[in-house]
Coordinates of N, CA and C and ligand atoms in Angstrom, one line a residue:
M1 N 3.3 -25.3 1.9 CA 4.7 -24.6 1.5 C 5.3 -23.5 2.4
N2 N 6.2 -24.0 3.2 CA 6.7 -23.3 4.1 C 8.1 -22.6 4.1
R3 N 8.6 -23.2 3.0 CA 10.0 -22.3 2.7 C 9.9 -22.4 0.9
I4 N 10.1 -21.0 0.3 CA 10.3 -21.1 -1.0 C 11.3 -20.4 -1.3
K5 N 11.8 -20.5 -2.9 CA 12.9 -19.6 -3.3 C 12.4 -18.9 -4.4
L6 N 12.9 -17.8 -4.4 CA 12.7 -16.8 -5.2 C 14.2 -16.3 -6.1
H7 N 14.5 -16.2 -7.2 CA 15.7 -15.9 -7.7 C 16.9 -16.6 -7.0
D8 N 17.8 -15.7 -6.3 CA 18.8 -16.4 -5.1 C 18.5 -16.5 -3.8
K9 N 17.4 -16.2 -3.4 CA 17.0 -16.0 -2.0 C 15.8 -16.8 -1.5
E10 N 16.0 -17.5 -0.4 CA 15.1 -18.4 0.5 C 14.2 -17.4 1.2
F11 N 13.1 -18.0 1.4 CA 11.9 -17.1 2.2 C 11.2 -18.3 3.0
D12 N 10.8 -17.9 4.3 CA 10.0 -18.6 4.9 C 8.7 -18.1 5.4
I13 N 7.6 -19.0 5.5 CA 6.3 -18.3 5.9 C 6.2 -17.5 6.9
F14 N 5.5 -16.4 6.9 CA 5.7 -15.3 7.9 C 4.2 -14.9 8.3
I15 N 3.3 -14.3 7.5 CA 2.0 -14.2 7.7 C 1.2 -14.9 7.0
P16 N 0.5 -16.0 7.6 CA -0.5 -16.8 6.7 C -1.6 -15.8 6.3
Y17 N -2.5 -16.3 5.3 CA -3.5 -15.6 4.5 C -4.4 -15.2 5.6
E18 N -4.7 -15.9 6.3 CA -6.0 -16.0 7.3 C -5.9 -14.4 8.3
K19 N -4.5 -14.3 8.4 CA -4.0 -13.3 9.4 C -4.2 -12.2 8.5
I20 N -3.7 -12.1 7.2 CA -3.9 -10.9 6.4 C -5.5 -10.5 5.9
N21 N -6.4 -11.8 5.8 CA -7.6 -11.2 5.6 C -8.4 -10.8 6.8
E22 N -7.8 -11.1 7.8 CA -8.5 -10.7 9.3 C -8.1 -8.9 9.4
A23 N -6.8 -8.8 9.1 CA -6.2 -7.2 9.0 C -6.9 -6.3 8.0
V24 N -7.0 -7.0 6.9 CA -7.9 -6.3 5.7 C -9.1 -6.0 6.1
K25 N -10.0 -7.0 6.8 CA -11.6 -6.8 7.2 C -11.4 -5.6 8.2
K26 N -10.4 -5.6 9.2 CA -10.4 -4.6 10.3 C -10.1 -3.2 9.5
V27 N -9.2 -3.1 8.8 CA -9.1 -1.9 8.0 C -10.3 -1.3 7.2
A28 N -10.9 -2.2 6.7 CA -12.1 -2.0 5.6 C -13.3 -1.5 6.6
Q29 N -13.5 -2.2 8.0 CA -14.6 -1.8 8.7 C -14.2 -0.3 9.5
E30 N -13.0 -0.2 9.8 CA -12.6 1.2 10.4 C -12.9 2.4 9.1
I31 N -12.5 1.9 8.0 CA -12.7 3.3 7.0 C -14.2 3.3 6.7
S32 N -14.9 2.3 6.6 CA -16.5 2.3 6.2 C -17.1 3.2 7.5
K33 N -16.4 2.9 8.7 CA -17.1 3.4 9.9 C -16.8 5.0 9.9
D34 N -15.6 5.4 9.4 CA -15.1 6.7 9.5 C -15.6 7.5 8.6
L35 N -15.8 6.9 7.4 CA -16.1 7.8 6.2 C -17.5 7.6 5.8
K36 N -18.2 7.1 6.4 CA -19.8 7.1 6.4 C -20.3 8.4 5.6
G37 N -21.1 8.3 4.4 CA -21.7 9.6 4.1 C -20.7 10.5 3.0
E38 N -19.3 10.3 3.1 CA -18.5 10.5 2.4 C -18.5 10.4 0.8
D39 N -17.8 11.0 0.0 CA -17.5 10.8 -1.2 C -16.3 10.4 -1.6
V40 N -15.9 9.1 -1.4 CA -14.8 8.3 -1.3 C -14.1 7.9 -2.5
L41 N -12.9 8.4 -2.8 CA -12.1 7.8 -4.0 C -10.8 7.1 -3.4
F42 N -10.8 5.9 -3.6 CA -9.6 4.8 -3.3 C -8.7 5.1 -4.4
I43 N -7.5 5.2 -3.7 CA -6.2 5.3 -4.6 C -5.2 4.1 -4.6
C44 N -5.1 3.5 -5.5 CA -4.3 2.1 -5.3 C -2.8 2.7 -5.8
I45 N -1.9 2.4 -4.9 CA -0.4 2.7 -5.4 C -0.1 1.5 -6.1
L46 N 0.3 1.4 -7.6 CA 0.7 0.2 -8.1 C 2.3 0.0 -8.0
N47 N 3.0 -1.3 -8.2 CA 2.2 -2.2 -8.3 C 1.8 -3.1 -7.0
G48 N 2.6 -3.0 -6.1 CA 2.5 -3.9 -4.9 C 1.2 -3.8 -4.2
S49 N 0.2 -2.7 -4.2 CA -1.0 -2.6 -3.5 C -2.0 -3.2 -4.4
F50 N -1.7 -4.0 -5.6 CA -3.1 -4.3 -6.3 C -3.9 -5.5 -5.6
M51 N -3.2 -6.4 -4.8 CA -3.8 -7.4 -4.0 C -4.5 -6.8 -2.9
F52 N -3.9 -5.9 -1.8 CA -4.5 -5.3 -1.2 C -5.9 -4.4 -1.6
T53 N -5.5 -3.6 -2.4 CA -6.9 -3.0 -2.8 C -8.0 -3.7 -3.4
A54 N -7.7 -4.9 -4.1 CA -8.8 -6.0 -4.5 C -9.5 -6.3 -3.6
E55 N -8.7 -7.0 -2.3 CA -9.4 -7.6 -0.9 C -10.3 -6.6 -0.2
L56 N -9.5 -5.4 -0.1 CA -10.2 -4.3 0.6 C -11.5 -3.8 0.2
F57 N -11.4 -3.4 -1.0 CA -12.5 -2.7 -1.8 C -14.0 -3.7 -1.8
K58 N -13.6 -5.1 -1.8 CA -14.6 -5.8 -1.5 C -15.4 -5.9 -0.4
E59 N -14.7 -5.6 0.7 CA -15.2 -5.5 1.9 C -15.6 -3.8 2.8
I60 N -15.7 -2.9 1.8 CA -16.1 -1.6 2.1 C -17.6 -1.7 2.0
E61 N -17.6 -1.0 2.9 CA -19.5 -0.7 3.2 C -19.6 1.1 3.0
L62 N -19.3 1.6 2.1 CA -19.9 2.6 1.8 C -20.9 2.9 0.5
D63 N -21.5 4.1 0.3 CA -22.4 4.2 -0.7 C -21.7 4.7 -2.0
E64 N -21.7 4.0 -3.0 CA -20.8 4.3 -4.3 C -19.5 4.6 -4.0
P65 N -18.5 3.7 -3.5 CA -17.2 4.1 -3.4 C -16.4 3.8 -5.0
E66 N -15.4 4.7 -5.1 CA -14.7 4.5 -6.3 C -13.2 4.1 -6.2
V67 N -12.7 3.5 -7.3 CA -11.3 3.3 -6.9 C -10.5 3.6 -8.3
T68 N -9.4 4.1 -8.1 CA -8.4 4.5 -9.2 C -7.1 3.8 -9.0
F69 N -6.2 3.7 -10.0 CA -5.1 2.9 -10.0 C -3.7 4.2 -10.4
L70 N -2.9 4.6 -9.5 CA -1.7 5.1 -9.9 C -0.5 4.5 -9.7
R71 N 0.5 5.1 -10.4 CA 1.8 4.6 -10.6 C 2.7 5.8 -10.2
L72 N 3.8 5.7 -9.4 CA 4.6 6.5 -9.2 C 6.1 6.3 -10.0
S73 N 6.4 7.4 -11.0 CA 7.4 7.0 -11.8 C 8.4 7.9 -11.4
S74 N 9.7 7.6 -11.9 CA 10.7 8.5 -11.8 C 11.6 8.6 -13.1
Y75 N 11.7 10.0 -13.6 CA 12.4 10.1 -14.6 C 13.6 11.2 -14.2
E76 N 14.3 11.4 -15.2 CA 15.4 12.3 -15.1 C 14.8 13.4 -15.4
G77 N 14.9 14.5 -14.6 CA 14.5 15.7 -14.5 C 15.6 16.7 -14.3
T78 N 15.0 18.0 -14.2 CA 16.2 19.2 -14.3 C 16.3 19.8 -12.8
D79 N 15.9 19.2 -12.0 CA 16.0 19.7 -10.6 C 17.4 19.3 -10.1
T80 N 17.8 19.7 -9.1 CA 19.1 19.4 -8.4 C 19.1 18.1 -7.9
T81 N 18.5 17.4 -7.7 CA 18.6 15.8 -7.7 C 18.8 14.9 -8.8
G82 N 18.0 15.6 -9.9 CA 18.1 15.0 -11.1 C 17.0 13.8 -11.4
Q83 N 16.3 13.8 -10.4 CA 15.1 12.7 -10.2 C 13.8 13.6 -9.8
V84 N 13.0 13.3 -10.6 CA 11.6 14.1 -10.5 C 10.6 13.2 -10.5
K85 N 9.8 12.7 -9.3 CA 8.9 11.9 -9.4 C 7.4 12.4 -9.6
K86 N 6.4 11.6 -10.5 CA 5.4 12.0 -11.0 C 4.2 11.0 -10.8
L87 N 3.0 11.5 -10.3 CA 2.1 10.6 -10.4 C 1.4 10.3 -11.7
I88 N 1.4 9.1 -12.3 CA 0.6 8.6 -13.5 C -0.5 8.1 -13.3
G89 N -1.5 8.6 -14.2 CA -2.7 7.8 -14.1 C -4.1 8.8 -13.2
L90 N -3.8 9.8 -12.8 CA -4.6 10.3 -12.1 C -5.9 11.2 -13.1
N91 N -6.7 10.4 -13.6 CA -7.8 10.9 -14.5 C -9.2 11.4 -13.9
E92 N -9.6 10.9 -12.9 CA -10.6 11.2 -11.7 C -10.7 12.5 -11.2
P93 N -11.9 13.4 -11.1 CA -11.9 14.5 -10.5 C -11.5 14.3 -8.7
V94 N -10.8 15.0 -8.2 CA -10.4 14.9 -6.8 C -10.6 16.1 -6.0
K95 N -10.8 17.2 -6.7 CA -11.2 18.5 -5.9 C -12.4 18.1 -4.9
G96 N -12.2 18.4 -3.6 CA -13.3 18.5 -2.9 C -13.8 16.9 -2.5
R97 N -12.9 15.9 -2.8 CA -13.2 14.6 -2.4 C -12.6 14.0 -1.3
T98 N -12.9 12.9 -0.8 CA -12.1 12.6 0.3 C -11.4 11.0 -0.3
L99 N -9.9 11.4 -0.2 CA -9.2 10.2 -0.9 C -8.7 9.1 0.2
V100 N -8.4 7.9 -0.3 CA -7.7 7.2 0.7 C -6.8 6.3 -0.2
V101 N -5.6 6.7 0.3 CA -4.4 6.2 -0.3 C -4.2 4.9 0.1
L102 N -4.2 3.7 -0.7 CA -3.8 2.3 -0.2 C -2.4 2.0 -0.7
E103 N -1.6 1.6 0.4 CA -0.1 1.2 0.4 C -0.2 -0.2 0.6
D104 N 0.7 -1.1 0.0 CA 1.2 -2.2 0.5 C 1.8 -2.3 1.7
I105 N 2.9 -1.4 1.7 CA 4.0 -1.6 2.6 C 4.4 -0.1 2.9
I106 N 4.6 0.6 4.2 CA 5.5 1.7 4.5 C 6.6 1.2 5.3
D107 N 7.7 1.6 4.7 CA 9.1 1.2 5.3 C 9.6 2.8 5.9
T108 N 10.4 3.6 4.9 CA 11.0 4.7 5.5 C 10.0 5.8 5.4
G109 N 8.7 5.6 4.8 CA 7.9 6.7 4.6 C 8.0 7.7 3.4
L110 N 9.4 7.5 2.8 CA 9.4 8.4 1.5 C 8.4 8.4 0.3
T111 N 7.9 7.3 0.1 CA 6.9 7.0 -1.0 C 5.8 7.8 -0.5
I112 N 5.3 7.5 0.7 CA 3.9 8.1 1.2 C 3.8 9.5 1.1
V113 N 5.0 10.2 1.9 CA 5.1 11.5 2.0 C 5.0 12.3 0.6
E114 N 5.8 11.8 -0.5 CA 5.7 12.3 -1.9 C 4.3 11.9 -2.6
V115 N 3.7 11.1 -2.4 CA 2.5 10.8 -2.9 C 1.2 11.5 -2.2
M116 N 1.4 11.7 -1.0 CA 0.6 12.7 -0.1 C 0.8 14.3 -0.5
K117 N 2.0 14.4 -0.9 CA 2.4 16.1 -1.4 C 1.8 16.1 -2.8
M118 N 1.7 15.3 -3.6 CA 1.3 15.6 -5.1 C -0.1 15.3 -5.0
L119 N -0.8 14.6 -4.2 CA -2.4 14.6 -4.1 C -2.9 15.8 -3.7
K120 N -2.3 16.5 -2.8 CA -2.9 17.8 -2.0 C -2.7 19.0 -2.9
E121 N -2.0 18.7 -3.8 CA -1.8 19.9 -4.8 C -3.4 19.8 -5.8
H122 N -3.9 18.7 -5.8 CA -5.1 18.7 -6.2 C -6.4 18.8 -5.5
N123 N -6.0 19.7 -4.5 CA -7.2 20.4 -3.7 C -8.3 19.4 -3.1
P124 N -8.1 18.1 -2.7 CA -8.9 17.1 -2.1 C -9.7 17.6 -0.8
K125 N -10.7 17.4 -0.5 CA -11.3 17.7 0.9 C -10.5 17.1 2.0
D126 N -9.9 16.0 1.9 CA -9.1 15.2 2.8 C -8.4 13.9 2.3
V127 N -7.2 13.7 2.7 CA -6.5 12.6 2.4 C -6.1 11.5 3.4
K128 N -6.7 10.3 3.4 CA -6.3 9.4 4.6 C -5.4 8.4 3.9
I129 N -4.7 7.8 4.7 CA -3.4 6.7 4.4 C -4.1 5.6 5.1
A130 N -4.2 4.4 4.2 CA -4.3 3.1 4.6 C -3.2 2.2 4.2
T131 N -2.5 1.4 5.0 CA -1.4 0.4 4.7 C -1.8 -0.8 5.0
L132 N -1.3 -1.7 4.2 CA -1.6 -3.3 4.8 C -0.4 -3.4 5.8
L133 N 0.7 -2.9 5.7 CA 2.1 -3.4 6.6 C 2.7 -2.0 6.9
L134 N 3.1 -2.1 8.1 CA 4.0 -0.8 8.7 C 5.4 -1.4 9.2
K135 N 6.2 -0.7 8.8 CA 7.7 -1.3 9.6 C 8.0 0.1 10.4
P136 N 7.3 0.1 11.6 CA 7.7 1.2 12.3 C 8.9 1.8 12.9
E137 N 10.0 0.7 12.9 CA 11.4 1.2 13.0 C 12.1 2.2 12.4
K138 N 11.9 2.3 11.0 CA 12.2 3.1 10.1 C 11.6 4.5 10.0
F139 N 10.0 3.9 10.0 CA 9.1 5.2 9.7 C 9.3 6.5 10.6
S140 N 8.8 6.1 11.8 CA 9.1 7.3 13.1 C 8.4 8.3 12.8
N141 N 7.2 8.2 12.7 CA 6.2 9.7 13.0 C 6.4 10.6 11.8
K142 N 6.7 10.3 10.5 CA 6.8 11.3 9.7 C 5.5 11.9 9.5
M143 N 4.4 11.2 9.4 CA 3.1 11.6 9.4 C 2.1 10.5 9.8
P144 N 0.9 11.0 10.2 CA 0.0 10.0 10.9 C -0.8 9.0 9.7
V145 N -0.4 7.6 10.1 CA -0.9 6.7 9.3 C -2.3 6.4 9.7
D146 N -3.2 6.8 9.0 CA -4.7 6.6 9.6 C -5.2 5.0 9.8
Y147 N -4.6 4.2 8.8 CA -5.3 2.7 9.3 C -4.0 2.1 8.8
V148 N -3.8 1.2 9.7 CA -2.6 0.1 9.8 C -3.2 -1.4 10.1
G149 N -2.7 -2.4 8.7 CA -3.1 -3.7 9.0 C -2.4 -4.3 10.0
I150 N -1.2 -4.1 9.7 CA -0.2 -5.3 10.7 C 1.3 -4.6 10.7
E151 N 1.6 -4.4 11.8 CA 3.3 -3.8 12.2 C 4.0 -5.0 11.9
I152 N 5.1 -4.9 11.3 CA 6.1 -5.8 11.3 C 7.7 -5.4 11.6
G153 N 8.4 -6.2 11.7 CA 10.0 -5.5 12.0 C 10.7 -5.3 10.7
N154 N 11.8 -5.2 10.4 CA 12.7 -4.9 9.4 C 13.0 -5.6 8.4
D155 N 12.4 -7.0 8.4 CA 12.8 -8.1 7.5 C 12.2 -7.6 6.0
F156 N 12.6 -8.3 5.2 CA 12.4 -8.1 3.7 C 11.3 -9.1 3.6
I157 N 10.1 -8.8 3.1 CA 9.0 -9.7 3.0 C 8.6 -9.8 1.5
V158 N 7.8 -10.8 1.1 CA 7.2 -10.9 -0.3 C 6.0 -11.5 -0.1
G159 N 5.0 -11.6 -1.3 CA 3.8 -12.1 -1.4 C 2.8 -11.3 -1.3
F160 N 1.4 -11.8 -1.5 CA 0.4 -10.9 -1.5 C 0.6 -9.4 -2.2
G161 N 1.3 -9.7 -3.5 CA 1.1 -8.3 -3.9 C 2.8 -7.7 -4.2
L162 N 3.4 -8.2 -3.1 CA 4.9 -7.5 -3.1 C 5.9 -8.5 -3.4
D163 N 6.9 -7.8 -4.0 CA 7.7 -8.8 -5.1 C 9.0 -8.8 -4.6
Y164 N 9.9 -9.7 -4.9 CA 11.3 -9.7 -4.7 C 11.9 -9.8 -6.4
D165 N 12.3 -8.4 -6.7 CA 12.5 -8.5 -8.3 C 11.6 -9.0 -9.1
Q166 N 10.1 -8.5 -8.9 CA 9.3 -9.1 -9.7 C 8.6 -10.3 -9.6
K167 N 9.3 -11.3 -8.8 CA 8.6 -12.6 -8.5 C 7.8 -12.5 -6.9
G168 N 6.9 -13.5 -6.8 CA 6.4 -13.5 -5.4 C 5.2 -12.9 -5.5
R169 N 4.8 -12.0 -6.4 CA 3.9 -11.2 -6.1 C 2.5 -12.1 -6.2
H170 N 2.3 -13.4 -6.6 CA 1.2 -14.2 -6.8 C 0.8 -14.8 -5.2
L171 N 1.8 -14.9 -4.5 CA 1.8 -15.8 -3.4 C 0.3 -15.2 -2.3
K172 N -0.4 -16.2 -1.9 CA -1.5 -15.6 -1.0 C -1.0 -15.2 0.5
D173 N 0.1 -16.1 1.0 CA 0.7 -15.7 2.3 C 1.6 -14.9 1.9
I174 N 2.1 -14.1 3.1 CA 3.5 -13.5 3.0 C 4.7 -13.9 3.8
Y175 N 5.8 -13.9 3.1 CA 7.1 -14.7 3.5 C 8.1 -13.7 3.7
K176 N 9.1 -14.0 4.8 CA 10.1 -13.4 5.0 C 11.4 -13.7 4.7
V177 N 12.6 -13.1 4.0 CA 13.6 -13.4 3.7 C 14.6 -14.3 4.8
V178 N 15.1 -15.5 4.4 CA 15.9 -16.1 5.2 C 17.4 -15.5 5.3
D179 N 17.9 -15.2 6.7 CA 19.3 -14.6 6.3 C 20.1 -15.6 5.9
Ligands
5GP201 P1 9.3 3.7 1.5 O1 9.2 4.7 0.8 O2 8.1 3.6 2.7 O3 10.6 3.4 2.4 O4 9.2 2.3 0.8 C1 7.7 1.9 0.2 C2 8.1 1.0 -1.0 O5 9.2 -0.1 -0.6 C3 7.0 0.1 -0.9 O6 5.7 0.5 -1.7 C4 7.6 -1.3 -1.4 O7 7.6 -1.2 -2.8 C5 9.1 -1.1 -0.9 N1 9.2 -1.9 0.3 C6 9.6 -1.6 1.3 N2 9.8 -2.6 2.4 C7 9.5 -3.7 1.7 C8 9.6 -5.3 1.7 O8 10.1 -5.6 2.9 N3 9.5 -6.0 0.8 C9 9.4 -5.7 -0.4 N4 8.8 -6.2 -1.5 N5 8.9 -4.2 -0.8 C10 9.4 -3.3 0.1

């Protein structure tokens, strides 16, 4: 299946599962090597990262790693922008632990900057970032990304957990939009 349609748009195959799997294994090996002996809590940022998290977690070789699932909500607040973001679902102890935030994709970096700020308020020992995909053109050095699976261009992509208006998350391969 090389071309698919979701809602009003067409998408072509872009990164086949074999390549994704290789990237996931590479990231898992790097994390396992770097964080040996640490008390590690992986943090999956829902929804897009669920598939990356599941595949990565199976490949992690650490003593008793844990995983938790957080969602970034936005609601009407009283600050000047009117929008206040909040991390929902952090019930595990974080203080003094090593956290690894798992992102599906980093584009402008606004989401990860916000997530890091909120996690650091809970006084972890360290916070690392691991992303399956990075669009370096727009991101440009906002903060170091510790682990990157694959760097891509600015195209809009779907599959492997990523959606186009909620569709396409189930796709095993990654597709990019046809202009
Ligand atoms: P950022 O805050 O880094 O600009 O964007 C991060 C979020 O934007 C991702 O977690 C993802 O939800 C969404 N996003 C960015 N680029 C893409 C893309 O190409 N496809 C999809 N489906 N979502 C994207």
